[in-house]
PDB file of C-alpha atoms in Angstrom:
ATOM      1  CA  UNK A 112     129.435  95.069  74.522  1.00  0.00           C
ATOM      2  CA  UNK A 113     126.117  93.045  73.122  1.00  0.00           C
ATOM      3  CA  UNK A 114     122.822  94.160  71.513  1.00  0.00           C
ATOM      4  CA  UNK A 115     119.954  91.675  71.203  1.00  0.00           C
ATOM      5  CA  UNK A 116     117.188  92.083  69.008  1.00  0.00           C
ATOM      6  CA  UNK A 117     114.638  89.667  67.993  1.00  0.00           C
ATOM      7  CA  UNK A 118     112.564  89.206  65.295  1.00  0.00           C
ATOM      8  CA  UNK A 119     109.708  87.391  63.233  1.00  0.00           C
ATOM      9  CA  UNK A 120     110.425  85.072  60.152  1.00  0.00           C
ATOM     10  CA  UNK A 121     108.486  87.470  58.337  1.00  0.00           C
ATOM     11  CA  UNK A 122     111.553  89.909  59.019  1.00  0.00           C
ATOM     12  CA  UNK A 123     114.546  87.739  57.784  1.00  0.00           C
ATOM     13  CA  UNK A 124     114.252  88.819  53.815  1.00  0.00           C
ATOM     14  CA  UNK A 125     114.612  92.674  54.825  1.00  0.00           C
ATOM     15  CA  UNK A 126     117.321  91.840  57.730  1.00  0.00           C
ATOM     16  CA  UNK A 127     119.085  89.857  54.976  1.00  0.00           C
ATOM     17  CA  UNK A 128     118.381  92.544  52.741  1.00  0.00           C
ATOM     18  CA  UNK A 129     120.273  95.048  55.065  1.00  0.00           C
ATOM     19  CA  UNK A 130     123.328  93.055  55.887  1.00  0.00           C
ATOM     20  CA  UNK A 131     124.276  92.487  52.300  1.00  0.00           C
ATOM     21  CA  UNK A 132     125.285  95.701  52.296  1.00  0.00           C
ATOM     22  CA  UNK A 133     128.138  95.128  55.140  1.00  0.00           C
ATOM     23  CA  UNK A 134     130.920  93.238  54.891  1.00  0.00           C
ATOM     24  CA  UNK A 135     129.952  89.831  55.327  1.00  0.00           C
ATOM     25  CA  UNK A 136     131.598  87.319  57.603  1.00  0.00           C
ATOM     26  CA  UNK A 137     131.733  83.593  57.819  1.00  0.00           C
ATOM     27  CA  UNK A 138     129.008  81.889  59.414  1.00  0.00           C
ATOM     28  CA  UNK A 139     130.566  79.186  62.674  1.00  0.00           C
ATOM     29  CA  UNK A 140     127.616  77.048  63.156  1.00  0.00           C
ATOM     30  CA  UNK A 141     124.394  75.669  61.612  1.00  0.00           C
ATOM     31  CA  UNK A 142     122.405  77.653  63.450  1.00  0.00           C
ATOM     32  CA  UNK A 143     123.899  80.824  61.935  1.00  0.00           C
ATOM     33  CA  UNK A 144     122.465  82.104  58.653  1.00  0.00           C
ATOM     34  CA  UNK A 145     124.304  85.060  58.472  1.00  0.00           C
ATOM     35  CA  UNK A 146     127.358  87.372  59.613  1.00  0.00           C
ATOM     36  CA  UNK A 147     128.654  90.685  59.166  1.00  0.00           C
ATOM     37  CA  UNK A 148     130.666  93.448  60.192  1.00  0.00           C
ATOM     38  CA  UNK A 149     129.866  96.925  60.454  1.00  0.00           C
ATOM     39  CA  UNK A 150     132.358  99.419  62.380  1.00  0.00           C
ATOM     40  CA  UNK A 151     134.291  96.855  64.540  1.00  0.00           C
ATOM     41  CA  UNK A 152     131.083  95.376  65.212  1.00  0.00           C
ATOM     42  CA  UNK A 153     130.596  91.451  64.073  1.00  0.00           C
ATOM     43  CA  UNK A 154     126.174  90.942  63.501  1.00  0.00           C
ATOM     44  CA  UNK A 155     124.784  87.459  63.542  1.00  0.00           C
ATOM     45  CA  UNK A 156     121.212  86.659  62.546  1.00  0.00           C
ATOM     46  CA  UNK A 157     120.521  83.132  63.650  1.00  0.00           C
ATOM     47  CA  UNK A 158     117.622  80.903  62.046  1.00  0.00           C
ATOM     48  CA  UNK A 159     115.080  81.549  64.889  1.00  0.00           C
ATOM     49  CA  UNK A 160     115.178  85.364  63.989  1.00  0.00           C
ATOM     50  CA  UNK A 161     117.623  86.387  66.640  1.00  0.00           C
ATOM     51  CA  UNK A 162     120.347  88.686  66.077  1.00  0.00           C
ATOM     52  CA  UNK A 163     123.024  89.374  67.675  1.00  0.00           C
ATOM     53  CA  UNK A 164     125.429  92.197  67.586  1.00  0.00           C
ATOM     54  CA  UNK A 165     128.872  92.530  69.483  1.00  0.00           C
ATOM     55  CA  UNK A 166     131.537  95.144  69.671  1.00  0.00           C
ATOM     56  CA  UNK A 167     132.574  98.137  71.397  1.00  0.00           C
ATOM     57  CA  UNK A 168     129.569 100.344  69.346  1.00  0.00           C
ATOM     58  CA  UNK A 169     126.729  97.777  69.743  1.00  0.00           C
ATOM     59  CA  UNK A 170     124.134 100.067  70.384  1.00  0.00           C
ATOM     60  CA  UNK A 171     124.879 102.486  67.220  1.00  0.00           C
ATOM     61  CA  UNK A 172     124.827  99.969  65.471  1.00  0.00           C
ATOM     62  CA  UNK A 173     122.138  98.354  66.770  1.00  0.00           C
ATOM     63  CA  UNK A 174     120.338 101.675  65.884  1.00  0.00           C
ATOM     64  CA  UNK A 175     121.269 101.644  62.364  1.00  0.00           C
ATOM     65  CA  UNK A 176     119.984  98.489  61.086  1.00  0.00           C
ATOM     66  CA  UNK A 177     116.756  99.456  63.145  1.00  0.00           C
ATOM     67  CA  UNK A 178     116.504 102.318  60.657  1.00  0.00           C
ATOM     68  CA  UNK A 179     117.458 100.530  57.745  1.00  0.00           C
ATOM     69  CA  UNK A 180     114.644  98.253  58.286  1.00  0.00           C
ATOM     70  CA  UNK A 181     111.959 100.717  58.241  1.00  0.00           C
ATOM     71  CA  UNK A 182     110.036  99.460  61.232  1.00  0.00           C
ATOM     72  CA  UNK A 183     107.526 101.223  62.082  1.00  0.00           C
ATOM     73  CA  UNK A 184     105.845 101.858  65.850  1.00  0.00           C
ATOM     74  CA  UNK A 185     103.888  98.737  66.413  1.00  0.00           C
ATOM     75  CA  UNK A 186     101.536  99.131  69.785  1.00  0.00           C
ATOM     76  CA  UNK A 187     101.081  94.801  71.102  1.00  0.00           C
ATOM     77  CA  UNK A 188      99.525  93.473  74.188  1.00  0.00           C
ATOM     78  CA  UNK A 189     101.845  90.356  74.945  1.00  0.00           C
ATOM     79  CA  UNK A 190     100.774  88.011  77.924  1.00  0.00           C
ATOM     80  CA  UNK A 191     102.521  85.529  79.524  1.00  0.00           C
ATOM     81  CA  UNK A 192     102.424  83.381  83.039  1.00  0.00           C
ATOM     82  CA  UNK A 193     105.189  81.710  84.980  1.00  0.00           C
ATOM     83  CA  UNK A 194     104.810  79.319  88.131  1.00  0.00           C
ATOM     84  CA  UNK A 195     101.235  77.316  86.453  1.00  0.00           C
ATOM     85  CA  UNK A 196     103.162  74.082  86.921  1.00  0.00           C
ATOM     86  CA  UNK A 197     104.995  74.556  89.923  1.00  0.00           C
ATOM     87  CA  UNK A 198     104.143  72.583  93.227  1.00  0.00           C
ATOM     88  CA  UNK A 199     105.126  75.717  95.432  1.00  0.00           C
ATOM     89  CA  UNK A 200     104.851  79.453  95.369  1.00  0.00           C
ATOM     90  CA  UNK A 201     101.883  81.459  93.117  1.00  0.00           C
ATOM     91  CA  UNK A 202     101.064  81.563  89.282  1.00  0.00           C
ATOM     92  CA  UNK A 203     101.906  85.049  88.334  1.00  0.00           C
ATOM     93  CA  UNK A 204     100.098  85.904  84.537  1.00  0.00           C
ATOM     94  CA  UNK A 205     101.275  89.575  83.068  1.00  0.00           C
ATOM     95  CA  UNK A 206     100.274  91.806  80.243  1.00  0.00           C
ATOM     96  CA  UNK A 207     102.376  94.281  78.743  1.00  0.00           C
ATOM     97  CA  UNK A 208     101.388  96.879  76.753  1.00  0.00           C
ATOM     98  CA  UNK A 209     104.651  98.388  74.402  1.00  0.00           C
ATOM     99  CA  UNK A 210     105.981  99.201  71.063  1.00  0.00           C
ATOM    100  CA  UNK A 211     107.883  96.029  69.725  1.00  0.00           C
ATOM    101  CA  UNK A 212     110.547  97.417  68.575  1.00  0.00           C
ATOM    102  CA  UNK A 213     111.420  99.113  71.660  1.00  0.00           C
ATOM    103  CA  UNK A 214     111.629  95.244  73.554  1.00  0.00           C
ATOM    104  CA  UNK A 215     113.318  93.817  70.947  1.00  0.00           C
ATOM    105  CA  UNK A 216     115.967  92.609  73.217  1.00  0.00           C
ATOM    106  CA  UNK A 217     114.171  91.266  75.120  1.00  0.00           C
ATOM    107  CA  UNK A 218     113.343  87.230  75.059  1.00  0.00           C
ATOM    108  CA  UNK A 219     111.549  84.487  77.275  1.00  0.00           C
ATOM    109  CA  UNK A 220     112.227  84.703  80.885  1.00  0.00           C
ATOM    110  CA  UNK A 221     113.768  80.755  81.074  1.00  0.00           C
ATOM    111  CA  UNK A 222     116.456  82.143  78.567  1.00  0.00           C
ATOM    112  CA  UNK A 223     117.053  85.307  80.252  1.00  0.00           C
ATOM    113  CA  UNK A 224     120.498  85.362  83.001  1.00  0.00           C
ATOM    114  CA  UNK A 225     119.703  88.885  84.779  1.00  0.00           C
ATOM    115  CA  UNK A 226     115.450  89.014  85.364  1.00  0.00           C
ATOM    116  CA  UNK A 227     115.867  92.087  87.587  1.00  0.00           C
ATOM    117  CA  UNK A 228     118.156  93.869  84.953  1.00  0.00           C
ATOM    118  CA  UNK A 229     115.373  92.780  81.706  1.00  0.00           C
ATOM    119  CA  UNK A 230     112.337  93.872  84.260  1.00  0.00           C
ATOM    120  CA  UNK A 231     113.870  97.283  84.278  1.00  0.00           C
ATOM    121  CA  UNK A 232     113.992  97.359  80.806  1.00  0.00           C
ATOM    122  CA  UNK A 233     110.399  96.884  80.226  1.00  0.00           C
ATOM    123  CA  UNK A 234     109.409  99.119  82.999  1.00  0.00           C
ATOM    124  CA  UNK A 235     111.016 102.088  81.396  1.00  0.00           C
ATOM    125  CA  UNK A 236     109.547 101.433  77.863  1.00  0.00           C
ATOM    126  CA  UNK A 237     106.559  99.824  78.219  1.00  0.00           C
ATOM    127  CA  UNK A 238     103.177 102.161  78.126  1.00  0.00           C
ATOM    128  CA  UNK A 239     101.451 100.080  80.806  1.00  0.00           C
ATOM    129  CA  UNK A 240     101.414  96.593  82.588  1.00  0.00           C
ATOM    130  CA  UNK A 241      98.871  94.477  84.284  1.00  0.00           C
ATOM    131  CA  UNK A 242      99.447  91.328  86.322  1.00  0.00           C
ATOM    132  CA  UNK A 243      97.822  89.210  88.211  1.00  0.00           C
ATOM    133  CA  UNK A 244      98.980  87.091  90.726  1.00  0.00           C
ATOM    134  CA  UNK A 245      97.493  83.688  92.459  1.00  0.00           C
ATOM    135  CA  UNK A 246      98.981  82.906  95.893  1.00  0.00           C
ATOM    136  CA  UNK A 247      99.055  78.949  96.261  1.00  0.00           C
ATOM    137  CA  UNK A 248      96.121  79.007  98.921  1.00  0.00           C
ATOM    138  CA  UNK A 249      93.778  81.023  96.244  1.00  0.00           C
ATOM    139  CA  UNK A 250      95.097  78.213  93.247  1.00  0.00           C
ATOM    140  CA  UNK A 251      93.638  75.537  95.620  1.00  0.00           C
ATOM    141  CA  UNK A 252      90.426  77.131  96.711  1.00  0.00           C
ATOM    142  CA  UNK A 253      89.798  77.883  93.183  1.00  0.00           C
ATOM    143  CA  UNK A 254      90.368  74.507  92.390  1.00  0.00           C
ATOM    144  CA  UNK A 255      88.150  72.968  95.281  1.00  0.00           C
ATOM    145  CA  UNK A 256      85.249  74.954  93.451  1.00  0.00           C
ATOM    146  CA  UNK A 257      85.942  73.053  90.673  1.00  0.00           C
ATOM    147  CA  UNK A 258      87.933  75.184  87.944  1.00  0.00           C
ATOM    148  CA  UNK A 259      90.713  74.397  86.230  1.00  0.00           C
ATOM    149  CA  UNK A 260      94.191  75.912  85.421  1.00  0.00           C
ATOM    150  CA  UNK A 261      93.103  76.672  82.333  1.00  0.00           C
ATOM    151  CA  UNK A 262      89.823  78.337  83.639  1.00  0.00           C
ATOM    152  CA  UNK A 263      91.766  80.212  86.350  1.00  0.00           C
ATOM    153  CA  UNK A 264      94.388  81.718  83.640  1.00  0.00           C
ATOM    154  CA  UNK A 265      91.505  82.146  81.231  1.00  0.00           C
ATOM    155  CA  UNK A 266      89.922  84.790  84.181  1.00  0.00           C
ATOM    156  CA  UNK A 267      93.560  86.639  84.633  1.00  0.00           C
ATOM    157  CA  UNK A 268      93.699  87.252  80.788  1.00  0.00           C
ATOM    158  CA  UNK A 269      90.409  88.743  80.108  1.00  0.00           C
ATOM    159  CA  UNK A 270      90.738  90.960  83.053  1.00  0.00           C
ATOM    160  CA  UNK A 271      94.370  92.027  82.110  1.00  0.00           C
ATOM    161  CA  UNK A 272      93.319  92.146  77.732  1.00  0.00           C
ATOM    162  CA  UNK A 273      89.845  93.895  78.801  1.00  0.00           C
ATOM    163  CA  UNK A 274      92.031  96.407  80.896  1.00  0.00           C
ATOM    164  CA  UNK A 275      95.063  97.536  77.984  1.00  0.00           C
ATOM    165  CA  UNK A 276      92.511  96.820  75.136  1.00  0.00           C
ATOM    166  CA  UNK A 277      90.807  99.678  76.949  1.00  0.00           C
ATOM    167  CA  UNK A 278      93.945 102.042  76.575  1.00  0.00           C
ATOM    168  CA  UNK A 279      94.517 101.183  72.837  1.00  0.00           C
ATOM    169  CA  UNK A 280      91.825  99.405  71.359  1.00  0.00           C
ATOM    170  CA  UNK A 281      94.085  98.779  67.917  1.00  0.00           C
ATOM    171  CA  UNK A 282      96.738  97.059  69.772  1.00  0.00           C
ATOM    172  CA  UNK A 283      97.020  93.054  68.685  1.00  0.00           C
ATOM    173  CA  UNK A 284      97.310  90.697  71.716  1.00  0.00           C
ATOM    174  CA  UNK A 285      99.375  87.938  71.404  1.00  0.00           C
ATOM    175  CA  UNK A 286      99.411  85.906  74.541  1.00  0.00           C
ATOM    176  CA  UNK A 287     102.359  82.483  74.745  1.00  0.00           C
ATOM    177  CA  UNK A 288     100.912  78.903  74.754  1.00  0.00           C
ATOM    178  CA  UNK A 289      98.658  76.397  73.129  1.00  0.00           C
ATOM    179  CA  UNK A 290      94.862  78.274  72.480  1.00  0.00           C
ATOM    180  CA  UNK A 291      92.869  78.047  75.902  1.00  0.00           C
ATOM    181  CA  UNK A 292      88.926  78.283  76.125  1.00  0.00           C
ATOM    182  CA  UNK A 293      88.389  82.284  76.852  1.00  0.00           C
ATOM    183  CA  UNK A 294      85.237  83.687  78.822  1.00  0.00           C
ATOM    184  CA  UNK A 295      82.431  84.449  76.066  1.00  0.00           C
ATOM    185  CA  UNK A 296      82.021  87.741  74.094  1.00  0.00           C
ATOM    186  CA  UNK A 297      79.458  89.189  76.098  1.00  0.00           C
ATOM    187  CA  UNK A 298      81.728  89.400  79.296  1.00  0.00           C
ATOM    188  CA  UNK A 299      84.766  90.281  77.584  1.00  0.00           C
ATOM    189  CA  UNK A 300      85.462  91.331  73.747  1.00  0.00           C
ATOM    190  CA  UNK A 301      89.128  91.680  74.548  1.00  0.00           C
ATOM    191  CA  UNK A 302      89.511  88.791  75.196  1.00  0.00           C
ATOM    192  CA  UNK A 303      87.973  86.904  72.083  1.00  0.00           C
ATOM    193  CA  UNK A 304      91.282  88.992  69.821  1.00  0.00           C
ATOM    194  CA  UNK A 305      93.446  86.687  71.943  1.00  0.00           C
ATOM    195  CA  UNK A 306      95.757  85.283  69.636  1.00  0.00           C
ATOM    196  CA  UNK A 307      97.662  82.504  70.850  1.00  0.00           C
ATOM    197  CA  UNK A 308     101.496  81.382  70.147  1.00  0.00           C
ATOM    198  CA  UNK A 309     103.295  78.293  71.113  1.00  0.00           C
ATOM    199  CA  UNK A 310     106.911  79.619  72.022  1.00  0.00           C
ATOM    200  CA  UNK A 311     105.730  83.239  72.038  1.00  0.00           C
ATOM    201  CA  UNK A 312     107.513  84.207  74.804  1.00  0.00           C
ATOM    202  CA  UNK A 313     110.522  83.846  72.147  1.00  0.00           C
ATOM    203  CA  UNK A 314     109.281  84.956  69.148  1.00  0.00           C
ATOM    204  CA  UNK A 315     107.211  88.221  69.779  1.00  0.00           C
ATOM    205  CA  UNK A 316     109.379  91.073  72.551  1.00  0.00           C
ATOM    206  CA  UNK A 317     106.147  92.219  73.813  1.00  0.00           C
ATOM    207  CA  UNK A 318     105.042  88.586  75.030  1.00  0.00           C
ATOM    208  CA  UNK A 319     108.978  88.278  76.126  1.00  0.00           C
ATOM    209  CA  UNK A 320     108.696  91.268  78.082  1.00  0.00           C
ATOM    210  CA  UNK A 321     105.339  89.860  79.609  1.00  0.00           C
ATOM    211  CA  UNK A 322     107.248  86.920  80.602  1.00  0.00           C
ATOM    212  CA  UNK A 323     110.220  88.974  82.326  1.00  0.00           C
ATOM    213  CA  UNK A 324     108.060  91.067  84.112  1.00  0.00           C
ATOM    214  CA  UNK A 325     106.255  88.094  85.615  1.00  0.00           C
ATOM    215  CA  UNK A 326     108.987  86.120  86.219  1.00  0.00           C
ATOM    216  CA  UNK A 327     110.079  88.911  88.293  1.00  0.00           C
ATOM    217  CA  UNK A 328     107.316  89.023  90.511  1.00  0.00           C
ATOM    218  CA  UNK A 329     107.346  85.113  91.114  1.00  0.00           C
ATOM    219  CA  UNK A 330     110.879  85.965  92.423  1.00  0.00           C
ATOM    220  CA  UNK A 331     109.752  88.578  94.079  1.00  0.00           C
ATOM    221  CA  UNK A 332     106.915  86.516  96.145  1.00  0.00           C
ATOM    222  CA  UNK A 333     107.347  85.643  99.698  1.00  0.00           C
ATOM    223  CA  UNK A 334     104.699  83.079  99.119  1.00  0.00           C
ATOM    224  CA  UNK A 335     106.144  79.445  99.330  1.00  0.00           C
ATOM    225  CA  UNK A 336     103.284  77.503 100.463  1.00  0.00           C
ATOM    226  CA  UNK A 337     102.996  73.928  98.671  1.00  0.00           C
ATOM    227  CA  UNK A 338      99.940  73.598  96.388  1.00  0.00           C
ATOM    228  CA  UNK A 339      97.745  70.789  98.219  1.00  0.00           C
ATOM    229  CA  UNK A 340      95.411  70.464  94.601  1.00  0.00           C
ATOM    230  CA  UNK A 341      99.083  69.787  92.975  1.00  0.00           C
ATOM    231  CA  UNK A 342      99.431  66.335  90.473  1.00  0.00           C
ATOM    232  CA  UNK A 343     102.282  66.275  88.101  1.00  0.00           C
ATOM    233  CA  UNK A 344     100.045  64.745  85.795  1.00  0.00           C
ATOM    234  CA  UNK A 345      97.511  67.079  85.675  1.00  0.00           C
ATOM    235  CA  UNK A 346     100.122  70.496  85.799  1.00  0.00           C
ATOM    236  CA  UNK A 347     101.412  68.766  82.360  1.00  0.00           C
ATOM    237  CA  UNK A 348      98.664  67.598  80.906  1.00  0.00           C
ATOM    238  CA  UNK A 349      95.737  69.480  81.314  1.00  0.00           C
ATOM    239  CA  UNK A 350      94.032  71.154  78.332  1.00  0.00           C
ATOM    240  CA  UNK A 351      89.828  72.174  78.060  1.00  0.00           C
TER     241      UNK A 351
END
């Protein structure tokens, strides 16, 4: 059996902290910095903040160093989109509203085997979800009027940050990607506490969850029409 749980940086010294107090094992590669053993179970906390716990009690365990770290219930509004670069099928952009520690296992969608398996995961411990998705007719009409793919995810995200913002207003939003040019504040203050995280999808649960949830849905679509508005180019390159 396997537990996954994935953390910040800014969580190694305590994780460190609370394996010292295990026996320690012998690290196998470079991306290891750490191994130890706790009841049969062999714990690995990789450099990226990842760590990995195997053995026939995984999940006590699992629990255990949870508690030993002292993490507290943190309420985050993760966002996340999958198909924006695709030449087929819709852009799907999701917002998911959860405690982090309870999607701690929980990483981005390209890494994850089983999508249908993670989404029920994060449908039985998130608080709430929002998702919008953009059929492949609607990406080209929108760009025939002359917006972007940045302006069309900008719209998605306000709507979906405006919406769980309005369920917990203390929640951070952390959304995956390069910073993209938001709606102003008079249409949306939600949207302006966007903060944005190259690679988020991997290094924050709540924006990994986002990004199961709306992989899912992409799978999910029956809509395979080809994009006529589609340029490799622009799908790569484009940034406002």
């Amino acid at each position: 059996m396997q537990e996954t749980l994935n953390f910040g940086k800014g969580h190694k010294e305590k994780i460190l902290e609370a394996l010292s107090k295990f026996e320690q094992g012998e690290v196998t590669s470079y991306f290891e910095e750490q191994r130890a053993k706790k009841d049969g179970c062999t714990i690995t906390l990789y450099n990226s903040g990842k760590v990995s716990i195997q053995g026939k009690d995984a999940a006590k365990v699992k629990d255990e160093l949870l508690a030993m770290l002292g993490l507290h219930p943190e309420l985050t509004i993760g966002i996340d989109e999958t198909g924006r670069g695709e030449r087929e099928g819709p852009m799907v952009i999701c917002g998911v509203l959860a405690d982090t520690n309870g999607m701690r296992q929980l990483r981005d969608s390209k890494k994850t085997g089983d999508i249908a398996a993670k989404e029920k995961i994060v449908s039985e411990k998130m608080l709430a979800s929002v998702s919008v998705t953009i059929n492949s007719g609607a990406i080209d009409l929108l760009r025939s009027r002359g917006s972007s793919l940045n302006e069309i995810e900008a719209m998605a995200m306000a709507k979906i940050s405006e919406f769980l913002s309005g369920l917990d207003a203390n929640a951070k939003i952390i959304a995956d990607g390069a910073p993209i040019k938001m709606p102003g504040p008079a249409g949306n203050a939600a949207s302006q506490k966007i903060n944005f995280l190259p690679k988020g999808d991997d290094l924050e649960p709540v924006v990994g969850a986002a990004s199961v949830v709306a992989k899912h849905l992409r799978n999910s679509s029956h809509d395979m029409g080809e994009r006529k508005t589609w340029n490799r180019k622009v799908e790569t390159n484009e940034q406002d």
